[in-house]
């Protein structure tokens, strides 16, 4: 089942989901940008999002080379 491969990463004392997801998002965006020499269009493609969406997220998180 799809449930079978779920990784249990929730600490016993919990976490801030919003912050956790933001950090994960930043990490994956940086990885995509690094893989594509910071070419935004290709990086967006790799992340399955539109270029404009990625540009907005980069601005939101102050991501630049």
mmCIF file with all atom_site columns, C-alpha atoms in Angstrom:
data_model
loop_
_atom_site.group_PDB
_atom_site.id
_atom_site.type_symbol
_atom_site.label_atom_id
_atom_site.label_alt_id
_atom_site.label_comp_id
_atom_site.label_asym_id
_atom_site.label_entity_id
_atom_site.label_seq_id
_atom_site.pdbx_PDB_ins_code
_atom_site.Cartn_x
_atom_site.Cartn_y
_atom_site.Cartn_z
_atom_site.occupancy
_atom_site.B_iso_or_equiv
_atom_site.pdbx_formal_charge
_atom_site.auth_seq_id
_atom_site.auth_comp_id
_atom_site.auth_asym_id
_atom_site.auth_atom_id
_atom_site.pdbx_PDB_model_num
ATOM 1  C CA . UNK A 1 1  ? 0.000  0.000  0.000   1.00 0.00 ? 1  UNK A CA 1
ATOM 2  C CA . UNK A 1 2  ? 1.007  3.620  -0.380  1.00 0.00 ? 2  UNK A CA 1
ATOM 3  C CA . UNK A 1 3  ? 1.044  3.932  3.416   1.00 0.00 ? 3  UNK A CA 1
ATOM 4  C CA . UNK A 1 4  ? 3.822  1.369  3.645   1.00 0.00 ? 4  UNK A CA 1
ATOM 5  C CA . UNK A 1 5  ? 6.588  3.704  2.533   1.00 0.00 ? 5  UNK A CA 1
ATOM 6  C CA . UNK A 1 6  ? 5.663  6.630  4.783   1.00 0.00 ? 6  UNK A CA 1
ATOM 7  C CA . UNK A 1 7  ? 8.682  7.733  6.803   1.00 0.00 ? 7  UNK A CA 1
ATOM 8  C CA . UNK A 1 8  ? 7.894  8.451  10.448  1.00 0.00 ? 8  UNK A CA 1
ATOM 9  C CA . UNK A 1 9  ? 9.798  11.679 11.032  1.00 0.00 ? 9  UNK A CA 1
ATOM 10 C CA . UNK A 1 10 ? 7.462  13.444 13.438  1.00 0.00 ? 10 UNK A CA 1
ATOM 11 C CA . UNK A 1 11 ? 9.345  13.990 16.705  1.00 0.00 ? 11 UNK A CA 1
ATOM 12 C CA . UNK A 1 12 ? 7.575  12.978 19.903  1.00 0.00 ? 12 UNK A CA 1
ATOM 13 C CA . UNK A 1 13 ? 7.560  16.596 21.053  1.00 0.00 ? 13 UNK A CA 1
ATOM 14 C CA . UNK A 1 14 ? 6.061  17.684 17.745  1.00 0.00 ? 14 UNK A CA 1
ATOM 15 C CA . UNK A 1 15 ? 7.161  20.344 15.271  1.00 0.00 ? 15 UNK A CA 1
ATOM 16 C CA . UNK A 1 16 ? 5.942  23.508 13.575  1.00 0.00 ? 16 UNK A CA 1
ATOM 17 C CA . UNK A 1 17 ? 4.548  22.151 10.310  1.00 0.00 ? 17 UNK A CA 1
ATOM 18 C CA . UNK A 1 18 ? 4.548  25.506 8.538   1.00 0.00 ? 18 UNK A CA 1
ATOM 19 C CA . UNK A 1 19 ? 8.209  26.164 9.389   1.00 0.00 ? 19 UNK A CA 1
ATOM 20 C CA . UNK A 1 20 ? 9.212  22.591 8.607   1.00 0.00 ? 20 UNK A CA 1
ATOM 21 C CA . UNK A 1 21 ? 7.574  22.700 5.177   1.00 0.00 ? 21 UNK A CA 1
ATOM 22 C CA . UNK A 1 22 ? 9.096  26.103 4.429   1.00 0.00 ? 22 UNK A CA 1
ATOM 23 C CA . UNK A 1 23 ? 12.577 24.784 5.240   1.00 0.00 ? 23 UNK A CA 1
ATOM 24 C CA . UNK A 1 24 ? 11.961 21.691 3.124   1.00 0.00 ? 24 UNK A CA 1
ATOM 25 C CA . UNK A 1 25 ? 10.712 23.857 0.257   1.00 0.00 ? 25 UNK A CA 1
ATOM 26 C CA . UNK A 1 26 ? 13.797 26.109 0.443   1.00 0.00 ? 26 UNK A CA 1
ATOM 27 C CA . UNK A 1 27 ? 16.070 23.058 0.518   1.00 0.00 ? 27 UNK A CA 1
ATOM 28 C CA . UNK A 1 28 ? 14.457 21.479 -2.561  1.00 0.00 ? 28 UNK A CA 1
ATOM 29 C CA . UNK A 1 29 ? 14.409 24.773 -4.473  1.00 0.00 ? 29 UNK A CA 1
ATOM 30 C CA . UNK A 1 30 ? 18.128 25.298 -3.750  1.00 0.00 ? 30 UNK A CA 1
ATOM 31 C CA . UNK A 1 31 ? 18.890 21.749 -4.901  1.00 0.00 ? 31 UNK A CA 1
ATOM 32 C CA . UNK A 1 32 ? 16.964 22.265 -8.139  1.00 0.00 ? 32 UNK A CA 1
ATOM 33 C CA . UNK A 1 33 ? 18.709 25.591 -8.789  1.00 0.00 ? 33 UNK A CA 1
ATOM 34 C CA . UNK A 1 34 ? 22.150 24.113 -8.078  1.00 0.00 ? 34 UNK A CA 1
ATOM 35 C CA . UNK A 1 35 ? 21.492 21.157 -10.412 1.00 0.00 ? 35 UNK A CA 1
ATOM 36 C CA . UNK A 1 36 ? 20.530 23.566 -13.195 1.00 0.00 ? 36 UNK A CA 1
ATOM 37 C CA . UNK A 1 37 ? 23.196 26.259 -12.693 1.00 0.00 ? 37 UNK A CA 1
ATOM 38 C CA . UNK A 1 38 ? 20.500 28.595 -11.378 1.00 0.00 ? 38 UNK A CA 1
ATOM 39 C CA . UNK A 1 39 ? 18.543 28.520 -14.635 1.00 0.00 ? 39 UNK A CA 1
ATOM 40 C CA . UNK A 1 40 ? 15.087 29.272 -13.228 1.00 0.00 ? 40 UNK A CA 1
ATOM 41 C CA . UNK A 1 41 ? 13.027 27.836 -16.094 1.00 0.00 ? 41 UNK A CA 1
ATOM 42 C CA . UNK A 1 42 ? 14.738 24.424 -15.937 1.00 0.00 ? 42 UNK A CA 1
ATOM 43 C CA . UNK A 1 43 ? 14.671 24.385 -12.147 1.00 0.00 ? 43 UNK A CA 1
ATOM 44 C CA . UNK A 1 44 ? 10.930 25.122 -12.144 1.00 0.00 ? 44 UNK A CA 1
ATOM 45 C CA . UNK A 1 45 ? 10.401 22.267 -14.593 1.00 0.00 ? 45 UNK A CA 1
ATOM 46 C CA . UNK A 1 46 ? 12.330 19.927 -12.282 1.00 0.00 ? 46 UNK A CA 1
ATOM 47 C CA . UNK A 1 47 ? 10.049 20.955 -9.405  1.00 0.00 ? 47 UNK A CA 1
ATOM 48 C CA . UNK A 1 48 ? 6.867  20.585 -11.474 1.00 0.00 ? 48 UNK A CA 1
ATOM 49 C CA . UNK A 1 49 ? 5.904  24.241 -11.174 1.00 0.00 ? 49 UNK A CA 1
ATOM 50 C CA . UNK A 1 50 ? 5.644  27.278 -13.392 1.00 0.00 ? 50 UNK A CA 1
ATOM 51 C CA . UNK A 1 51 ? 8.623  29.575 -13.779 1.00 0.00 ? 51 UNK A CA 1
ATOM 52 C CA . UNK A 1 52 ? 6.657  32.510 -12.368 1.00 0.00 ? 52 UNK A CA 1
ATOM 53 C CA . UNK A 1 53 ? 5.749  30.477 -9.268  1.00 0.00 ? 53 UNK A CA 1
ATOM 54 C CA . UNK A 1 54 ? 9.408  29.635 -8.671  1.00 0.00 ? 54 UNK A CA 1
ATOM 55 C CA . UNK A 1 55 ? 10.405 33.292 -9.123  1.00 0.00 ? 55 UNK A CA 1
ATOM 56 C CA . UNK A 1 56 ? 7.802  34.262 -6.491  1.00 0.00 ? 56 UNK A CA 1
ATOM 57 C CA . UNK A 1 57 ? 9.093  31.630 -4.071  1.00 0.00 ? 57 UNK A CA 1
ATOM 58 C CA . UNK A 1 58 ? 12.696 32.730 -4.636  1.00 0.00 ? 58 UNK A CA 1
ATOM 59 C CA . UNK A 1 59 ? 11.654 36.277 -3.812  1.00 0.00 ? 59 UNK A CA 1
ATOM 60 C CA . UNK A 1 60 ? 9.678  35.112 -0.751  1.00 0.00 ? 60 UNK A CA 1
ATOM 61 C CA . UNK A 1 61 ? 12.683 33.228 0.639   1.00 0.00 ? 61 UNK A CA 1
ATOM 62 C CA . UNK A 1 62 ? 15.291 35.752 -0.600  1.00 0.00 ? 62 UNK A CA 1
ATOM 63 C CA . UNK A 1 63 ? 17.075 33.114 -2.658  1.00 0.00 ? 63 UNK A CA 1
ATOM 64 C CA . UNK A 1 64 ? 19.800 34.303 -4.968  1.00 0.00 ? 64 UNK A CA 1
ATOM 65 C CA . UNK A 1 65 ? 23.058 32.911 -6.224  1.00 0.00 ? 65 UNK A CA 1
#
